[in-house]
Short mmCIF file of C-alpha atoms and ligand atoms in Angstrom, two decimals:
data_model
loop_
_atom_site.label_atom_id
_atom_site.label_comp_id
_atom_site.label_asym_id
_atom_site.label_seq_id
_atom_site.Cartn_x
_atom_site.Cartn_y
_atom_site.Cartn_z
CA MET A 590 -9.53 -37.04 63.96
CA ASN A 591 -13.24 -37.60 63.35
CA GLY A 592 -14.69 -39.31 60.35
CA LYS A 593 -17.80 -40.96 58.97
CA VAL A 594 -17.80 -44.71 59.34
CA LEU A 595 -20.30 -47.33 58.12
CA ILE A 596 -20.26 -50.64 59.92
CA VAL A 597 -21.70 -53.59 57.98
CA ASP A 598 -22.31 -56.92 59.64
CA ASP A 599 -25.20 -59.38 59.76
CA GLU A 600 -24.54 -59.98 63.43
CA ALA A 601 -26.27 -57.27 65.42
CA GLY A 602 -23.96 -57.87 68.44
CA ILE A 603 -20.81 -57.05 66.49
CA ARG A 604 -22.45 -54.01 64.91
CA ASP A 605 -23.49 -52.68 68.31
CA VAL A 606 -20.09 -53.24 69.96
CA LEU A 607 -18.22 -51.59 67.13
CA LYS A 608 -20.71 -48.68 66.92
CA THR A 609 -20.50 -48.00 70.63
CA TYR A 610 -16.73 -48.17 70.64
CA MET A 611 -16.27 -46.00 67.57
CA GLU A 612 -18.73 -43.40 68.77
CA TYR A 613 -16.86 -43.33 72.01
CA GLU A 614 -13.71 -42.57 69.96
CA GLY A 615 -15.57 -39.66 68.37
CA TYR A 616 -16.57 -41.11 64.98
CA ASN A 617 -19.87 -40.49 63.27
CA VAL A 618 -21.08 -44.07 62.90
CA SER A 619 -23.88 -45.66 60.82
CA THR A 620 -24.65 -49.38 60.51
CA ALA A 621 -26.06 -51.78 57.94
CA ALA A 622 -27.11 -55.41 58.35
CA ASP A 623 -25.89 -56.64 54.99
CA GLY A 624 -24.16 -55.64 51.72
CA LEU A 625 -27.31 -54.52 50.00
CA GLU A 626 -28.37 -52.14 52.78
CA ALA A 627 -24.79 -50.83 52.97
CA TYR A 628 -24.71 -50.21 49.19
CA GLU A 629 -28.02 -48.34 49.36
CA LYS A 630 -26.66 -46.11 52.15
CA ALA A 631 -23.37 -45.53 50.31
CA SER A 632 -25.36 -44.52 47.20
CA SER A 633 -26.99 -41.61 49.02
CA GLU A 634 -24.33 -40.67 51.54
CA THR A 635 -20.55 -40.41 51.53
CA TYR A 636 -18.47 -42.37 54.05
CA ASP A 637 -14.81 -42.09 54.82
CA VAL A 638 -14.47 -45.72 55.84
CA ILE A 639 -16.71 -48.75 55.47
CA LEU A 640 -15.90 -51.58 57.84
CA SER A 641 -17.61 -54.63 56.44
CA ASP A 642 -18.00 -58.33 57.15
CA ILE A 643 -17.36 -60.61 54.17
CA GLN A 644 -19.95 -63.30 54.50
CA MET A 645 -23.44 -61.82 54.67
CA PRO A 646 -26.86 -62.62 53.19
CA GLN A 647 -28.13 -60.79 50.08
CA MET A 648 -24.75 -59.19 49.17
CA ASP A 649 -21.35 -60.29 50.45
CA GLY A 650 -18.49 -57.98 51.41
CA LEU A 651 -16.40 -58.46 48.26
CA THR A 652 -19.35 -57.58 46.00
CA LEU A 653 -20.03 -54.60 48.23
CA VAL A 654 -16.43 -53.34 47.68
CA GLU A 655 -16.95 -53.40 43.94
CA LYS A 656 -20.38 -51.74 44.12
CA VAL A 657 -19.31 -48.98 46.55
CA HIS A 658 -16.18 -48.11 44.54
CA SER A 659 -18.34 -47.68 41.45
CA VAL A 660 -20.21 -44.84 43.18
CA GLN A 661 -17.61 -43.61 45.74
CA PRO A 662 -14.14 -44.41 44.42
CA ASP A 663 -12.37 -42.66 47.32
CA THR A 664 -14.17 -44.49 50.15
CA VAL A 665 -11.80 -46.74 52.04
CA ILE A 666 -13.11 -50.25 52.68
CA ILE A 667 -11.82 -52.53 55.41
CA LEU A 668 -13.02 -56.11 55.50
CA MET A 669 -13.41 -58.34 58.57
CA THR A 670 -13.99 -62.07 58.79
CA GLY A 671 -13.56 -65.06 61.04
CA TYR A 672 -12.97 -67.46 58.15
CA ALA A 673 -10.22 -66.00 56.11
CA SER A 674 -8.92 -68.02 53.22
CA VAL A 675 -5.98 -67.23 50.93
CA ASN A 676 -8.35 -66.91 47.98
CA THR A 677 -10.54 -64.44 49.80
CA ALA A 678 -7.48 -62.41 50.80
CA VAL A 679 -6.18 -62.33 47.21
CA GLU A 680 -9.58 -61.31 45.90
CA ALA A 681 -9.83 -58.61 48.55
CA ILE A 682 -6.46 -57.15 47.52
CA GLN A 683 -7.44 -57.26 43.85
CA LYS A 684 -10.63 -55.35 44.63
CA ASP A 685 -8.67 -52.57 46.28
CA VAL A 686 -9.57 -53.38 49.86
CA PHE A 687 -7.58 -51.20 52.23
CA ASP A 688 -7.03 -53.73 55.02
CA TYR A 689 -8.19 -56.94 56.55
CA ILE A 690 -9.28 -57.46 60.20
CA MET A 691 -9.68 -60.86 61.80
CA LYS A 692 -12.64 -61.69 64.02
CA PRO A 693 -12.95 -61.97 66.89
CA PHE A 694 -11.09 -58.78 67.57
CA GLN A 695 -8.00 -59.31 69.71
CA ASN A 696 -7.59 -55.66 70.45
CA MET A 697 -10.17 -52.97 69.85
CA TYR A 698 -7.47 -50.35 69.80
CA SER A 699 -5.85 -51.90 66.71
CA VAL A 700 -9.29 -51.79 64.99
CA VAL A 701 -9.46 -48.05 65.72
CA GLN A 702 -5.91 -47.64 64.42
CA THR A 703 -6.81 -49.40 61.17
CA ILE A 704 -9.84 -47.17 60.75
CA GLU A 705 -7.73 -44.13 61.54
CA ARG A 706 -5.22 -45.12 58.83
CA GLY A 707 -8.16 -45.62 56.49
CA ILE A 708 -9.42 -42.13 57.18
CA GLU A 709 -5.89 -40.77 56.57
CA ARG A 710 -5.80 -42.68 53.28
CA LYS A 711 -9.15 -41.13 52.29
CA ARG A 712 -7.81 -37.69 53.16
CA LEU A 713 -4.69 -38.27 51.03
CA PHE A 714 -6.87 -39.54 48.19
CA GLN A 715 -8.94 -36.42 48.34
CA GLU A 716 -5.92 -34.18 48.57
CA ARG A 717 -4.41 -35.88 45.55
CA ARG A 718 -7.69 -35.54 43.71
CA THR A 719 -7.91 -31.83 44.60
CA LEU A 720 -4.31 -31.38 43.48
CA ILE A 721 -4.99 -33.18 40.22
CA ASP A 722 -8.14 -31.10 39.71
CA ASP A 723 -6.17 -27.92 40.44
CA LEU A 724 -3.44 -28.99 38.07
CA ARG A 725 -5.96 -29.83 35.40
CA ARG A 726 -7.71 -26.49 35.87
CA THR A 727 -4.39 -24.62 35.80
CA ASN A 728 -3.42 -26.53 32.70
CA ASP A 729 -6.76 -25.69 31.07
CA GLU A 730 -6.32 -22.04 32.00
CA LEU A 731 -2.78 -22.07 30.63
CA THR A 732 -3.94 -23.65 27.41
CA TYR A 733 -6.72 -21.07 27.15
CA ASN A 734 -4.35 -18.20 27.94
CA ARG A 735 -1.80 -19.52 25.50
CA GLY A 736 -4.56 -19.57 22.88
CA LEU A 737 -5.47 -15.98 23.77
CA LEU A 738 -1.83 -14.98 23.67
CA THR A 739 -1.26 -16.61 20.30
CA LYS A 740 -4.35 -14.87 18.97
CA ARG A 741 -3.21 -11.52 20.37
CA VAL A 742 0.29 -12.00 18.93
CA GLN A 743 -1.30 -12.76 15.57
CA GLU A 744 -3.47 -9.65 15.88
CA ILE A 745 -0.43 -7.53 16.77
CA ASP A 746 1.49 -9.05 13.86
CA THR A 747 -1.35 -8.27 11.46
CA GLU A 748 -1.73 -4.75 12.88
CA LEU A 749 2.02 -4.21 12.65
CA ALA A 750 2.13 -5.47 9.07
CA ARG A 751 -0.76 -3.15 8.21
CA ARG A 752 0.95 -0.17 9.85
CA ILE A 753 4.23 -0.95 8.12
CA GLU A 754 2.38 -1.21 4.83
CA ARG A 755 0.76 2.19 5.41
CA MET A 756 4.01 3.80 6.54
CA SER A 757 5.82 2.48 3.51
CA THR A 758 2.97 3.66 1.27
CA LEU A 759 3.30 7.15 2.74
CA TYR A 760 7.07 7.02 2.30
CA ASP A 761 6.63 5.65 -1.19
CA ILE A 762 4.18 8.45 -2.05
CA SER A 763 6.48 11.14 -0.65
CA GLN A 764 9.44 9.70 -2.54
CA SER A 765 7.67 9.30 -5.84
CA ILE A 766 5.69 12.54 -5.83
CA SER A 767 8.62 14.76 -4.97
CA SER A 768 9.96 14.28 -8.49
CA VAL A 769 6.63 14.47 -10.35
CA THR A 770 5.89 17.91 -11.76
CA ASP A 771 2.85 17.03 -13.83
CA ILE A 772 -0.17 17.60 -11.58
CA GLU A 773 -2.38 14.98 -13.26
CA LYS A 774 0.33 12.32 -13.02
CA LEU A 775 0.86 13.26 -9.42
CA MET A 776 -2.81 12.88 -8.51
CA SER A 777 -3.14 9.55 -10.35
CA LEU A 778 -0.11 8.23 -8.54
CA ILE A 779 -1.49 9.21 -5.13
CA MET A 780 -4.91 7.72 -5.85
CA ASP A 781 -3.37 4.48 -7.07
CA ARG A 782 -1.41 4.12 -3.86
CA ILE A 783 -4.45 4.77 -1.65
CA ALA A 784 -6.56 2.29 -3.62
CA GLY A 785 -3.78 -0.25 -3.18
CA ILE A 786 -4.00 0.07 0.60
CA ILE A 787 -7.73 0.51 1.21
CA LYS A 788 -9.89 -2.00 -0.57
CA ASP A 789 -13.10 -0.61 -2.09
CA SER A 790 -11.78 2.96 -2.13
CA VAL A 791 -12.22 5.34 -5.04
CA GLY A 792 -11.34 8.99 -5.23
CA VAL A 793 -11.64 12.36 -6.88
CA PHE A 794 -9.16 15.23 -6.80
CA TRP A 795 -10.80 18.64 -7.15
CA LEU A 796 -8.49 21.61 -7.73
CA VAL A 797 -9.27 25.33 -7.67
CA ASP A 798 -9.17 26.91 -11.14
CA SER A 799 -7.13 30.00 -11.99
CA GLU A 800 -10.14 32.33 -11.55
CA ARG A 801 -10.76 30.79 -8.12
CA THR A 802 -14.49 30.39 -8.86
CA ARG A 803 -14.72 26.69 -9.61
CA LEU A 804 -13.31 23.38 -8.45
CA CYS A 805 -12.18 21.33 -11.42
CA LYS A 806 -12.03 17.56 -11.43
CA VAL A 807 -8.39 16.81 -12.13
CA VAL A 808 -8.31 13.08 -11.59
CA SER A 809 -10.87 10.47 -10.58
CA ILE A 810 -10.01 6.86 -10.05
CA GLY A 811 -11.99 3.69 -9.48
CA LEU A 812 -15.48 4.96 -10.40
CA LYS A 813 -17.19 2.94 -13.10
CA GLY A 814 -19.18 5.98 -14.22
CA GLN A 815 -16.42 8.55 -13.80
CA ASP A 816 -17.24 10.05 -17.19
CA ARG A 817 -20.52 11.20 -15.66
CA LEU A 818 -18.73 13.23 -12.98
CA PRO A 819 -19.12 16.96 -13.67
CA GLY A 820 -15.91 18.52 -15.00
CA SER A 821 -16.17 21.31 -12.47
CA ILE A 822 -18.36 22.46 -9.58
CA ASP A 823 -19.04 25.84 -8.04
CA ILE A 824 -16.58 26.68 -5.29
CA HIS A 825 -19.30 28.41 -3.27
CA GLU A 826 -21.74 25.52 -3.24
CA GLY A 827 -22.01 21.99 -1.98
CA GLU A 828 -20.00 19.85 0.39
CA VAL A 829 -16.78 19.91 -1.64
CA GLY A 830 -16.73 23.71 -1.73
CA GLU A 831 -17.64 23.85 1.95
CA THR A 832 -14.74 21.54 2.88
CA LEU A 833 -12.37 23.85 1.04
CA ARG A 834 -13.81 27.10 2.41
CA GLU A 835 -13.83 25.82 5.99
CA GLY A 836 -10.40 24.18 5.63
CA ARG A 837 -11.64 21.24 7.69
CA THR A 838 -11.55 17.48 7.09
CA ARG A 839 -15.03 15.99 6.94
CA VAL A 840 -15.75 12.31 7.56
CA PHE A 841 -19.05 10.68 6.56
CA LYS A 842 -19.10 7.27 8.22
CA GLN A 843 -22.71 6.36 7.53
CA GLY A 844 -23.83 7.28 4.03
CA VAL A 845 -22.78 10.28 1.99
CA GLN A 846 -24.35 13.70 1.52
CA PHE A 847 -24.26 15.73 -1.64
CA SER A 848 -26.46 18.68 -2.45
CA ASP A 849 -25.25 18.32 -6.06
CA ALA A 850 -27.79 15.87 -7.50
CA ARG A 851 -25.39 14.65 -10.19
CA LEU A 852 -22.81 13.60 -7.61
CA LEU A 853 -25.39 12.05 -5.31
CA LYS A 854 -26.94 9.98 -8.10
CA LEU A 855 -23.59 8.77 -9.40
CA TYR A 856 -22.32 7.79 -5.96
CA GLU A 857 -25.55 5.98 -5.16
CA GLN A 858 -25.17 3.93 -8.32
CA GLU A 859 -21.59 3.16 -7.35
CA HIS A 860 -22.68 1.85 -3.89
CA ILE A 861 -20.66 4.50 -2.06
CA SER A 862 -21.42 4.22 1.64
CA SER A 863 -18.82 6.36 3.40
CA MET A 864 -16.24 9.01 2.52
CA ILE A 865 -13.57 11.43 3.64
CA MET A 866 -13.08 14.94 2.25
CA VAL A 867 -9.77 16.60 3.00
CA PRO A 868 -8.98 20.19 2.07
CA LEU A 869 -5.74 20.70 0.16
CA GLN A 870 -3.97 23.83 1.25
CA TYR A 871 -0.49 25.25 1.22
CA GLU A 872 0.06 27.68 4.06
CA THR A 873 -2.98 29.93 3.66
CA GLN A 874 -3.59 29.19 -0.01
CA LEU A 875 -6.55 26.91 -0.72
CA LEU A 876 -5.67 24.50 -3.52
CA GLY A 877 -8.52 21.97 -3.68
CA VAL A 878 -10.15 18.94 -2.10
CA LEU A 879 -9.19 15.28 -1.97
CA ASN A 880 -12.37 13.21 -1.78
CA ILE A 881 -11.85 9.52 -0.97
CA LEU A 882 -15.02 7.42 -1.15
CA PHE A 883 -15.64 3.86 0.00
CA ARG A 884 -17.94 1.18 -1.34
CA ASN A 885 -19.91 -1.67 0.17
CA GLY A 886 -20.27 -0.53 3.79
CA TYR A 887 -16.55 -0.05 4.40
CA GLU A 888 -15.98 1.21 7.95
CA ILE A 889 -13.57 4.13 8.05
CA THR A 890 -10.92 3.77 10.77
CA ASP A 891 -8.94 6.48 12.57
CA ASP A 892 -5.88 5.12 10.81
CA ASP A 893 -7.52 5.71 7.41
CA ILE A 894 -8.29 9.30 8.36
CA SER A 895 -4.73 10.03 9.53
CA MET A 896 -3.22 8.36 6.49
CA ILE A 897 -5.40 10.25 4.01
CA LYS A 898 -4.73 13.55 5.83
CA ALA A 899 -0.98 12.89 5.67
CA VAL A 900 -1.26 12.08 1.97
CA ALA A 901 -3.29 15.28 1.41
CA ASP A 902 -0.58 17.33 3.16
CA GLN A 903 2.09 15.85 0.94
CA ALA A 904 -0.09 16.29 -2.12
CA SER A 905 -0.62 19.98 -1.26
CA VAL A 906 3.12 20.63 -1.12
CA SER A 907 3.62 18.78 -4.38
CA ILE A 908 0.76 20.63 -6.11
CA LYS A 909 2.29 23.92 -5.03
CA ASN A 910 5.71 22.77 -6.26
CA ALA A 911 4.20 21.64 -9.55
CA GLU A 912 2.50 25.05 -9.93
CA LEU A 913 5.78 26.85 -9.23
CA PHE A 914 7.59 24.56 -11.63
CA ALA A 915 4.98 25.22 -14.36
CA ALA A 916 5.29 28.98 -13.78
CA GLN A 917 9.07 28.71 -14.01
CA GLN A 918 8.80 26.66 -17.18
CA ARG A 919 6.45 29.23 -18.66
CA MET A 920 8.87 32.00 -17.79
CA PHE A 921 11.80 30.06 -19.20
CA ARG A 922 9.96 29.36 -22.43
CA GLU A 923 8.90 33.01 -22.79
CA THR A 924 12.51 34.09 -22.23
CA ILE A 925 13.81 31.65 -24.85
CA GLU A 926 11.12 32.74 -27.32
CA ALA A 927 11.98 36.40 -26.69
CA LEU A 928 15.61 35.57 -27.42
CA ALA A 929 14.63 33.70 -30.59
CA THR A 930 12.59 36.72 -31.73
CA ALA A 931 15.62 38.92 -31.08
CA ILE A 932 17.83 36.56 -33.14
CA ASP A 933 15.35 36.42 -36.01
CA SER A 934 14.96 40.19 -36.07
CA ARG A 935 18.68 40.54 -36.81
CA ASP A 936 18.21 38.84 -40.15
CA HIS A 937 15.49 40.95 -41.80
CA TYR A 938 14.78 38.51 -44.59
CA THR A 939 14.41 35.35 -42.63
CA SER A 940 12.11 36.49 -39.94
CA GLY A 941 10.63 33.58 -38.03
CA HIS A 942 13.53 31.30 -39.06
CA SER A 943 14.26 30.04 -35.53
CA PHE A 944 10.57 29.31 -34.89
CA MET A 945 10.15 27.47 -38.18
CA VAL A 946 13.33 25.41 -37.71
CA THR A 947 12.03 24.51 -34.25
CA GLU A 948 8.69 23.44 -35.67
CA TYR A 949 10.28 21.28 -38.38
CA SER A 950 12.69 19.70 -35.88
CA LEU A 951 9.84 18.93 -33.51
CA ALA A 952 7.91 17.30 -36.37
CA ILE A 953 10.86 14.94 -36.93
CA ALA A 954 11.33 14.31 -33.19
CA ARG A 955 7.65 13.48 -32.72
CA GLU A 956 7.83 11.06 -35.60
CA LEU A 957 10.69 9.41 -33.68
CA ASP A 958 8.57 9.24 -30.50
CA PHE A 959 10.84 11.45 -28.42
CA ASP A 960 9.68 11.81 -24.82
CA GLU A 961 8.62 15.18 -23.43
CA GLU A 962 12.05 15.90 -21.97
CA ARG A 963 13.84 15.28 -25.27
CA LEU A 964 11.22 17.27 -27.20
CA GLU A 965 11.94 20.19 -24.86
CA LEU A 966 15.64 19.86 -25.62
CA ILE A 967 14.88 20.05 -29.37
CA ARG A 968 12.53 23.00 -28.81
CA VAL A 969 15.14 25.07 -26.93
CA ALA A 970 18.00 24.08 -29.24
CA GLY A 971 15.84 24.97 -32.30
CA LEU A 972 14.92 28.38 -30.93
CA LEU A 973 18.51 29.18 -29.99
CA HIS A 974 20.43 27.47 -32.80
CA ASP A 975 21.45 30.74 -34.44
CA ILE A 976 21.90 32.76 -31.26
CA GLY A 977 25.59 33.17 -32.19
CA LYS A 978 24.47 35.47 -35.03
CA ILE A 979 23.82 38.10 -32.39
CA GLY A 980 27.55 38.69 -32.34
CA ILE A 981 27.87 39.13 -36.14
CA SER A 982 27.67 42.59 -37.60
CA ASP A 983 24.67 43.70 -39.62
CA ASN A 984 26.88 44.49 -42.64
CA ILE A 985 27.81 40.85 -43.01
CA LEU A 986 24.56 39.32 -41.86
CA ASN A 987 22.39 41.40 -44.14
CA LYS A 988 24.84 41.81 -47.06
CA PRO A 989 22.87 41.51 -50.31
CA GLY A 990 25.76 40.35 -52.48
CA ARG A 991 28.16 37.45 -52.34
CA LEU A 992 30.20 37.15 -49.14
CA THR A 993 33.97 37.27 -49.24
CA ASP A 994 35.96 34.36 -47.77
CA GLU A 995 36.70 36.42 -44.65
CA GLU A 996 33.03 37.34 -44.26
CA MET A 997 32.13 33.71 -44.71
CA GLU A 998 34.52 32.79 -41.89
CA VAL A 999 32.81 35.32 -39.66
CA ILE A 1000 29.42 33.79 -40.47
CA LYS A 1001 30.84 30.32 -39.74
CA SER A 1002 31.83 31.45 -36.28
CA HIS A 1003 28.15 31.64 -35.15
CA PRO A 1004 27.88 28.03 -33.82
CA VAL A 1005 31.00 28.60 -31.67
CA LEU A 1006 29.72 31.90 -30.40
CA GLY A 1007 26.30 30.32 -29.85
CA ARG A 1008 27.83 27.58 -27.71
CA THR A 1009 29.71 30.15 -25.63
CA ILE A 1010 26.54 32.16 -24.98
CA ILE A 1011 24.38 29.13 -24.15
CA GLU A 1012 27.04 27.38 -22.07
CA SER A 1013 26.98 30.26 -19.64
CA ILE A 1014 23.51 29.02 -18.60
CA GLY A 1015 24.37 25.97 -16.51
CA SER A 1016 21.19 23.99 -17.22
CA LEU A 1017 21.59 24.32 -21.01
CA LYS A 1018 24.91 22.48 -21.47
CA GLN A 1019 23.31 19.85 -23.72
CA VAL A 1020 21.61 22.54 -25.82
CA ALA A 1021 24.97 24.31 -26.22
CA ASN A 1022 26.51 21.15 -27.68
CA ILE A 1023 23.60 20.58 -30.10
CA VAL A 1024 23.80 24.19 -31.31
CA TYR A 1025 27.60 23.96 -31.64
CA HIS A 1026 27.30 21.11 -34.17
CA HIS A 1027 24.30 22.22 -36.26
CA HIS A 1028 26.46 22.99 -39.30
CA GLU A 1029 28.44 19.74 -39.39
CA HIS A 1030 28.03 17.59 -42.54
CA TYR A 1031 27.16 13.91 -42.32
CA GLY A 1032 29.86 13.03 -44.88
CA GLY A 1033 32.38 15.45 -43.36
CA GLY A 1034 33.49 18.94 -44.41
CA GLY A 1035 31.06 20.88 -42.19
CA TYR A 1036 31.98 23.22 -39.39
CA PRO A 1037 33.13 23.95 -36.70
CA GLU A 1038 34.67 20.50 -36.01
CA GLY A 1039 34.25 18.68 -39.32
CA LEU A 1040 32.69 15.69 -37.55
CA THR A 1041 31.14 12.88 -39.62
CA GLY A 1042 28.18 10.48 -39.39
CA GLU A 1043 27.06 9.41 -35.95
CA ASP A 1044 29.81 11.41 -34.25
CA ILE A 1045 27.56 14.41 -34.86
CA PRO A 1046 24.98 14.64 -32.03
CA PHE A 1047 21.64 13.18 -33.13
CA GLU A 1048 19.69 16.32 -32.20
CA SER A 1049 22.16 18.46 -34.23
CA ARG A 1050 21.49 16.24 -37.26
CA ILE A 1051 17.74 16.82 -36.86
CA LEU A 1052 18.24 20.61 -36.61
CA GLN A 1053 20.43 20.52 -39.69
CA VAL A 1054 17.76 18.94 -41.92
CA ALA A 1055 15.18 21.45 -40.64
CA ASP A 1056 17.61 24.38 -40.97
CA ILE A 1057 18.58 23.63 -44.57
CA PHE A 1058 15.00 23.00 -45.67
CA HIS A 1059 13.78 26.27 -44.19
CA ALA A 1060 16.73 28.19 -45.69
CA LEU A 1061 15.90 26.77 -49.12
CA THR A 1062 12.18 27.40 -48.95
CA SER A 1063 12.26 30.95 -47.58
CA ASP A 1064 13.23 34.23 -49.22
CA ARG A 1065 16.82 35.21 -48.60
CA ILE A 1066 18.48 38.53 -49.04
CA TYR A 1067 20.44 37.13 -51.98
CA ARG A 1068 17.61 35.09 -53.63
CA LYS A 1069 13.89 34.30 -53.54
CA ALA A 1070 12.49 31.13 -51.98
CA MET A 1071 13.08 28.02 -54.08
CA PRO A 1072 10.16 26.07 -55.48
CA LEU A 1073 9.43 23.09 -53.26
CA ASN A 1074 10.48 20.48 -55.81
CA LYS A 1075 13.86 22.17 -56.16
CA ALA A 1076 14.34 22.32 -52.40
CA ILE A 1077 13.47 18.64 -52.17
CA SER A 1078 15.91 17.65 -54.87
CA ILE A 1079 18.70 19.68 -53.21
CA LEU A 1080 17.96 17.93 -49.90
CA LYS A 1081 18.05 14.59 -51.69
CA GLU A 1082 21.37 15.47 -53.32
CA GLY A 1083 22.89 16.13 -49.94
CA GLN A 1084 21.29 13.06 -48.33
CA GLY A 1085 24.15 11.13 -46.70
CA THR A 1086 26.84 13.71 -47.60
CA VAL A 1087 25.43 16.86 -46.00
CA THR A 1088 22.54 15.54 -43.96
CA ASP A 1089 21.78 12.28 -42.12
CA PRO A 1090 20.24 10.02 -44.82
CA GLU A 1091 17.56 8.43 -42.62
CA LEU A 1092 16.48 11.67 -40.94
CA THR A 1093 16.34 13.36 -44.35
CA GLN A 1094 14.11 10.60 -45.71
CA LEU A 1095 11.86 10.81 -42.68
CA PHE A 1096 11.53 14.59 -43.14
CA LEU A 1097 10.91 14.31 -46.88
CA ASP A 1098 8.12 11.82 -46.20
CA LEU A 1099 6.54 14.38 -43.85
CA VAL A 1100 6.87 17.09 -46.53
CA GLU A 1101 5.21 14.86 -49.10
CA LYS A 1102 2.37 14.09 -46.73
CA GLY A 1103 1.86 17.85 -46.40
CA ASP A 1104 2.69 17.76 -42.66
CA ILE A 1105 5.32 20.51 -42.91
CA PRO A 1106 4.02 24.09 -43.15
CA LEU A 1107 6.02 26.12 -45.67
CA ALA A 1108 7.62 29.51 -45.09
CA VAL A 1109 6.44 30.88 -48.42
CA GLU A 1110 3.22 29.92 -50.10
CA GLN A 1111 3.89 27.41 -52.88
CA ALA A 1112 1.94 25.42 -55.45
CA PRO A 1113 1.21 21.83 -54.36
CA LEU A 1114 3.97 19.29 -55.03
CA VAL A 1115 2.01 17.44 -57.74
CA GLU A 1116 1.87 20.61 -59.80
CA GLN A 1117 5.59 21.01 -59.31
CA GLY A 1118 6.17 17.61 -60.87
CA ILE A 1119 6.95 15.47 -57.83
FE1 FE2 B 1546 23.03 28.36 -38.36
FE1 FE2 B 1547 19.72 28.56 -39.09
#
């Protein structure tokens, strides 16, 4: 094994002998005459082993050990001396001297062996150092990778949370809009959900009008100046119309374009910097455009585009459903009104009775803040309350004179008959029950069941007040319409015995305020002494 050796001794003879011998053994050998020279050489060149005398001029061997190890910590140093003392030996060991050789040398071969062991030690040192360096590097890389991994896991977590949020928004939208039949409510709900997910987003729903010539703004959300948005725009012009006609989603990532100056100005003032326009269509029918706009340099992602397109698809189905529902409602209402007209036409003298009773009942219900669903119940029940009269013969219904007891019984059968007719329509079960009880008396003694007080359905009690008031204030076959003050006093007389006292009071207040249109023209109440 070859190695680089520095021999340090102030005696030239020893230096030369050792140099010659070591070179003969194949070592690369340099020499120095004292510690200082050796230190200078070790500062510019690396040696595997330094074989140094202890006592030398300028710098002794022990100082040299310290100095060399400060610049070359791995260099192995072997000391040699002819005057070894215990103190020197202890000091040498403390200074990390590898070995100690006594002069004069007994056996040159043992000197070579010591140097050889020194070189082996140096090699082990270096190996250990390389291993430590490798370990440290691996550790650093692991720490770095772990950091990267943690960051990536966090990114995936965030991405996952965002996706879950979007998925649940879509699910939420599909769940909540499937039951909404009011188009405006539907659009507001969708826009609210989108704004909840994408910060800085605002939106406008444009829907095609019935003439299919204009796009009407149905709902806009999030714009400070939304009142300045035009109510409608031409379907054949501009970017919104184009999106609809082409049936293609358009994405404006850098700035928005509008040939309509009003839109452009408004959106500029609102700092709109990007937008998506999605056509709303159901099969081949074009319904409108969903325009989602973003403020403050928001960068539209592919996820945003897919989410908004999915929302637009759902919205299109719901708009179509809402349209169908509205058409059905219209048809239903027309049918009920046609029935009411048929009922009223049976009784020649009280034409319009069903419509007027409905109007009065609705006035009471509105005063009680009924919701739209309950108002509809009142409307249908009012229009159909006397439908049972369809089954009563004209002779009895339009008899000018007093009715016999038997005829009266026939008349009294109309709520029962009415219930039977209405019950046959499955969705009108509640209406059937209201109609059935519209001739009950609050204090008892009414028909058909003779129920009292709150056992009578609330809606039936409302109809009853309206029914009696209209009967009193309209011309009948057997008498003319009563003056208003008389009708009021009759209602008051029956308050609590015939009719619900609170509902009667509420209605009378409306009459006094002039909120109830009368069947027959009458002088104002003041002139009638009330
Ligand atoms: Fe009736
Ligand atoms: Fe009636």
